[in-house]
mmCIF file of C-alpha atoms in Angstrom:
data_model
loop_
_atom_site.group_PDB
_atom_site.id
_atom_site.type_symbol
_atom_site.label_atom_id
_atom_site.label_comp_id
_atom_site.label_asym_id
_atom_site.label_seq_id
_atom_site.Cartn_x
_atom_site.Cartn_y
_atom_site.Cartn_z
ATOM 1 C CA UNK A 24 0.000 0.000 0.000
ATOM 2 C CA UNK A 25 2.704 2.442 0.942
ATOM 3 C CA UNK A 26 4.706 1.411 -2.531
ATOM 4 C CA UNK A 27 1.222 1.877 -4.184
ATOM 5 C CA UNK A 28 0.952 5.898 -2.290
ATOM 6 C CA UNK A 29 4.514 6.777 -3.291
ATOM 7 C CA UNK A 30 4.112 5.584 -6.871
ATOM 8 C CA UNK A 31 1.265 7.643 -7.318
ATOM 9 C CA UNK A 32 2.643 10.500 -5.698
ATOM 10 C CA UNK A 33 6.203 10.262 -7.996
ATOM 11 C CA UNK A 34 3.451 9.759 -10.954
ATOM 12 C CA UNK A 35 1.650 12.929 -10.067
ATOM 13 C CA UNK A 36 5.038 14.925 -9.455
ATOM 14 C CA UNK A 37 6.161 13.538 -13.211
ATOM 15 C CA UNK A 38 3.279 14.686 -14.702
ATOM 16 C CA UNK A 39 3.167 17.827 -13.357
ATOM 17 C CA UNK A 40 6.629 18.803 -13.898
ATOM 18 C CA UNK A 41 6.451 17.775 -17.609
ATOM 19 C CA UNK A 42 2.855 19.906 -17.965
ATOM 20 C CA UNK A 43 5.250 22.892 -16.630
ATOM 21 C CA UNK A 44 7.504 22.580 -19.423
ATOM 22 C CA UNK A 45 4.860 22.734 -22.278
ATOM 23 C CA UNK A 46 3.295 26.856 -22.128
ATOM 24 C CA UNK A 47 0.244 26.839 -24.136
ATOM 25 C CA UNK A 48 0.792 28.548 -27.494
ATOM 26 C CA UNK A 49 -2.558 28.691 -28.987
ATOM 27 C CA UNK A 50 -5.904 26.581 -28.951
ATOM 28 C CA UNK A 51 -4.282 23.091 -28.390
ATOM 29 C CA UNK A 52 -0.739 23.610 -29.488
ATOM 30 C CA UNK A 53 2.312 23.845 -26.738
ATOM 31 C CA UNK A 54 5.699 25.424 -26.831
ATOM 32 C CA UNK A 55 7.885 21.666 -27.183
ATOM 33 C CA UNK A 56 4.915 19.936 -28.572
ATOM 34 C CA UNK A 57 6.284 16.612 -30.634
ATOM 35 C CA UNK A 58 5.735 17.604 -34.128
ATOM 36 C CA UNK A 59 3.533 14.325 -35.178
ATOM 37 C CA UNK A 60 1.530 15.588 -32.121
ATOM 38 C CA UNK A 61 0.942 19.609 -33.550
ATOM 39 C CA UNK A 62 0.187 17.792 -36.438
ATOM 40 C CA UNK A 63 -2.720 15.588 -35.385
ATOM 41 C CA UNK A 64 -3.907 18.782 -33.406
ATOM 42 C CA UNK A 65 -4.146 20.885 -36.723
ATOM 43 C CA UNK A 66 -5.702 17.452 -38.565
ATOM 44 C CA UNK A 67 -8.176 16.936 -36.128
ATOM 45 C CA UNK A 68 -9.265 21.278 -36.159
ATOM 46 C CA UNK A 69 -8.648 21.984 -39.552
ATOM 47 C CA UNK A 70 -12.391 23.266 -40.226
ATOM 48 C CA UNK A 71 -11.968 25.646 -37.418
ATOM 49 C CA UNK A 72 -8.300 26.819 -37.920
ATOM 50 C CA UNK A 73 -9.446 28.200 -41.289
ATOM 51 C CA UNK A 74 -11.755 31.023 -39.991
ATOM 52 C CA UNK A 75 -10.200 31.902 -36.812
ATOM 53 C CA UNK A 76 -11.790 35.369 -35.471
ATOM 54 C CA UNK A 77 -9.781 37.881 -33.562
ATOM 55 C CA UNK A 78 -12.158 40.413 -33.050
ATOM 56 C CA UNK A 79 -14.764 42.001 -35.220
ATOM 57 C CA UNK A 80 -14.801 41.302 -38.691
ATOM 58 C CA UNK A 81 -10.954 39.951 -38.160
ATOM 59 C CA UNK A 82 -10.226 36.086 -39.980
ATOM 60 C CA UNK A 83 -7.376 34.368 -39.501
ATOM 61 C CA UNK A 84 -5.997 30.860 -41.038
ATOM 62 C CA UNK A 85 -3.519 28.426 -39.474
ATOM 63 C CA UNK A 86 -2.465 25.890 -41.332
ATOM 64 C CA UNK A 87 0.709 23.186 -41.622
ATOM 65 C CA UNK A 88 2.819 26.092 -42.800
ATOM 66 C CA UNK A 89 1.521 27.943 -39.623
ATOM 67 C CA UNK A 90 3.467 25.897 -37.590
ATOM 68 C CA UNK A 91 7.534 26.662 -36.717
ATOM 69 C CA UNK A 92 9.574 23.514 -35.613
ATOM 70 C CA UNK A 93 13.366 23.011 -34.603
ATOM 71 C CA UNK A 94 13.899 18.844 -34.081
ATOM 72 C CA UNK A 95 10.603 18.280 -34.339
ATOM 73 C CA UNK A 96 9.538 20.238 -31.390
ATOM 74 C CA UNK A 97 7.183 23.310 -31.592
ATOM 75 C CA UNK A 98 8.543 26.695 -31.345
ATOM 76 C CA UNK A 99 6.061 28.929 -32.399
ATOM 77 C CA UNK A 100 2.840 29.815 -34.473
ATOM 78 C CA UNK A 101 2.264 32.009 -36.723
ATOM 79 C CA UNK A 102 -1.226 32.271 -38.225
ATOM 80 C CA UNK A 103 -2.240 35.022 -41.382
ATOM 81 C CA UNK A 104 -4.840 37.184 -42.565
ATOM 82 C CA UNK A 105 -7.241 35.428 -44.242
ATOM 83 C CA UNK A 106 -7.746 37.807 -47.569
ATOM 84 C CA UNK A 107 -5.428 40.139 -49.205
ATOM 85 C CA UNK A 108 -5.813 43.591 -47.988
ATOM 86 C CA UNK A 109 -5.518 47.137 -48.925
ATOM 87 C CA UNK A 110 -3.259 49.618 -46.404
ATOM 88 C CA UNK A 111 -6.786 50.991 -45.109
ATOM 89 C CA UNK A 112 -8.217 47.825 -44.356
ATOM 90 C CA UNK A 113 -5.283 46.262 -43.129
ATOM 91 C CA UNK A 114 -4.201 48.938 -40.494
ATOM 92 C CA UNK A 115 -7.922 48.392 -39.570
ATOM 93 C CA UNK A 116 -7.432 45.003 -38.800
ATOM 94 C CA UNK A 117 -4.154 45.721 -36.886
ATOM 95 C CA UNK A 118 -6.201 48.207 -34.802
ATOM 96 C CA UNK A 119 -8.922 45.614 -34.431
ATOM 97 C CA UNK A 120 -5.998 43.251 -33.507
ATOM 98 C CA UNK A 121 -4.406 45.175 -30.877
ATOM 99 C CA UNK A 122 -8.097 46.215 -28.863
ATOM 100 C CA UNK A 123 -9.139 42.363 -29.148
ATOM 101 C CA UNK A 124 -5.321 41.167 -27.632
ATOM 102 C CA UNK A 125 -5.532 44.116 -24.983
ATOM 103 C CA UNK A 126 -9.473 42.907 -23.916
ATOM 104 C CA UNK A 127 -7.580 39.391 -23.764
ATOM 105 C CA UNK A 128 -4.870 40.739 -21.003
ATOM 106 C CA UNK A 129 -2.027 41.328 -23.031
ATOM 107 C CA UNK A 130 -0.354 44.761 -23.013
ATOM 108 C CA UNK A 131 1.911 46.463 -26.061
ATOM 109 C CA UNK A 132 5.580 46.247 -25.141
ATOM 110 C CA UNK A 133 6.684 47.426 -28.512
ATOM 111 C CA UNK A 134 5.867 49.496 -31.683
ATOM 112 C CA UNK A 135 6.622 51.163 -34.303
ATOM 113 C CA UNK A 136 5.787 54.929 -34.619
ATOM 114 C CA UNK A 137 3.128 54.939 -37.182
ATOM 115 C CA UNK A 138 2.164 51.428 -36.833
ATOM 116 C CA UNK A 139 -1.268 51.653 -37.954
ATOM 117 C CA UNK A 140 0.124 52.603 -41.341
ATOM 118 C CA UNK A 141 1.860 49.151 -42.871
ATOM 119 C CA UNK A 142 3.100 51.801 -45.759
ATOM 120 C CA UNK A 143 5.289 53.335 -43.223
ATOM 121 C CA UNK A 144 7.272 50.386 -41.638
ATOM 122 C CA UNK A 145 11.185 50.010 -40.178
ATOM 123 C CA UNK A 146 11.991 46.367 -42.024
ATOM 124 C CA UNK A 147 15.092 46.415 -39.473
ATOM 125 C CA UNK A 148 12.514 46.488 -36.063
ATOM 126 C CA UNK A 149 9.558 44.721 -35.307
ATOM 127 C CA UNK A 150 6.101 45.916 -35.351
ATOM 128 C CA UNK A 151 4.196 45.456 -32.979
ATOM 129 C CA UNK A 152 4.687 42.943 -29.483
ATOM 130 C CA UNK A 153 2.408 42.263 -27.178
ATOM 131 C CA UNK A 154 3.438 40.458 -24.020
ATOM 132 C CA UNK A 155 0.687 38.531 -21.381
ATOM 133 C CA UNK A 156 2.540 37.988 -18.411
ATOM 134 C CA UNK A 157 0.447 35.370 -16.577
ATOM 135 C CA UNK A 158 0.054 32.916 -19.634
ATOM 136 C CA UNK A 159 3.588 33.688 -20.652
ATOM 137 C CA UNK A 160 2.892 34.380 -24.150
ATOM 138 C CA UNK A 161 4.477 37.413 -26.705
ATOM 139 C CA UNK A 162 2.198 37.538 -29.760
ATOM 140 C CA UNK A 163 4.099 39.797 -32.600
ATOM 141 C CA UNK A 164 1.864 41.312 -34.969
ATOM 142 C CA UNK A 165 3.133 42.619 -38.486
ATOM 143 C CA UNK A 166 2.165 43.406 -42.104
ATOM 144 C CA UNK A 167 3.885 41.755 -45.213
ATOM 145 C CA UNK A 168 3.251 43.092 -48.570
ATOM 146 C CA UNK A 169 3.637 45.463 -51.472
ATOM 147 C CA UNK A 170 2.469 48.788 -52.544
ATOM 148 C CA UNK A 171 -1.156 48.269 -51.963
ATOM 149 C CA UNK A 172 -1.411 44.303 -50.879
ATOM 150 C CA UNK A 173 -1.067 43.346 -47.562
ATOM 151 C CA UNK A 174 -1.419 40.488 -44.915
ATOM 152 C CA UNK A 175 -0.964 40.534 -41.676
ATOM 153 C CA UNK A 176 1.069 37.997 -39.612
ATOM 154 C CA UNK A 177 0.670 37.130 -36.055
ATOM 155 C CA UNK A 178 2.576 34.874 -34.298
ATOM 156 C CA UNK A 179 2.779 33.149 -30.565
ATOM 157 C CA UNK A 180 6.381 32.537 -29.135
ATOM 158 C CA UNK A 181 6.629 31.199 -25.157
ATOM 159 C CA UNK A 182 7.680 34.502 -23.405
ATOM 160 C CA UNK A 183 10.734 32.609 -21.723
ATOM 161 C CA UNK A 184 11.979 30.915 -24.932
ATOM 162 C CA UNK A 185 11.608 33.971 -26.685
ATOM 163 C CA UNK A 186 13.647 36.226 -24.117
ATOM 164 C CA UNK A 187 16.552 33.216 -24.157
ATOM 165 C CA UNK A 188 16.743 34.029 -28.070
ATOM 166 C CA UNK A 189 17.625 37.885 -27.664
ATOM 167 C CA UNK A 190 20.067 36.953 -24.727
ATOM 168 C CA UNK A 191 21.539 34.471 -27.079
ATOM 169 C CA UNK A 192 22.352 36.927 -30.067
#
């Protein structure tokens, strides 16, 4: 009996030492998730991951290409606008963005000047990070595109893996 006890106490300890390690990165997916794992996640949510709303009127798709890996261990996620957008409508959405992260508990820890403008952007600094301290999480917001055609990017990164990156460089 007391084998039994200390078994299931080491068992418990185990399991919540490994749940630790994993942060949550988005709907289902964990910083150092096993890649066949993401996968199966994204497989089994497809339907779902390709209208994701963030905010009013604000779509976002995440698909295989969505997800970052080093060894076959998830790093981060980065999901995408889901239509081409003008600079109006797409500084729109970045507003939109930003009030639905902020009513979420994240705060803005970085941006650029003009950032509601993707016509006016620094290509050597990023564009906009929002941190949540109590989940852990940065999300980094940008626009990519051309003249007149834009998307815009948002990714998840753990907050402590992402702060051992800038120490490292």
């Amino acid at each position: 009996m007391y084998q039994r006890i200390l078994f299931f106490l080491f068992l418990f300890c185990l399991l919540g030492v490994s749940a630790q390690a994993q942060n949550k990165l988005f709907d289902g997916f964990y910083h150092k998730m096993l890649k066949k794992n993401a996968i199966s996640v994204l497989k089994e949510n497809k339907k779902r991951f390709n209208n994701l709303k963030f905010g009013t009127n604000n779509y976002f798709v995440l698909r295989k290409g969505s997800l970052a890996f080093e060894d076959d261990i998830l790093i981060h996620i980065t999901l995408w606008s889901k239509n081409d957008l003008d600079s109006n409508a797409t500084g729109k959405k970045l507003q939109d963005a930003v009030k639905y992260f902020e009513s979420i508990g994240f705060k803005m820890v970085y941006s650029q000047p003009e950032w509601p403008d993707p016509k006016i952007k620094d290509l050597t600094k990023p564009y906009i990070r929002m941190v949540h301290m109590k989940e852990k999480l940065l999300v980094e917001l940008e626009p990519r595109g051309q003249e007149d055609l834009f998307n815009v990017f948002l990714s998840y990164y753990d907050l402590e893996w992402f702060t051992n990156q800038l120490k490292d460089l």
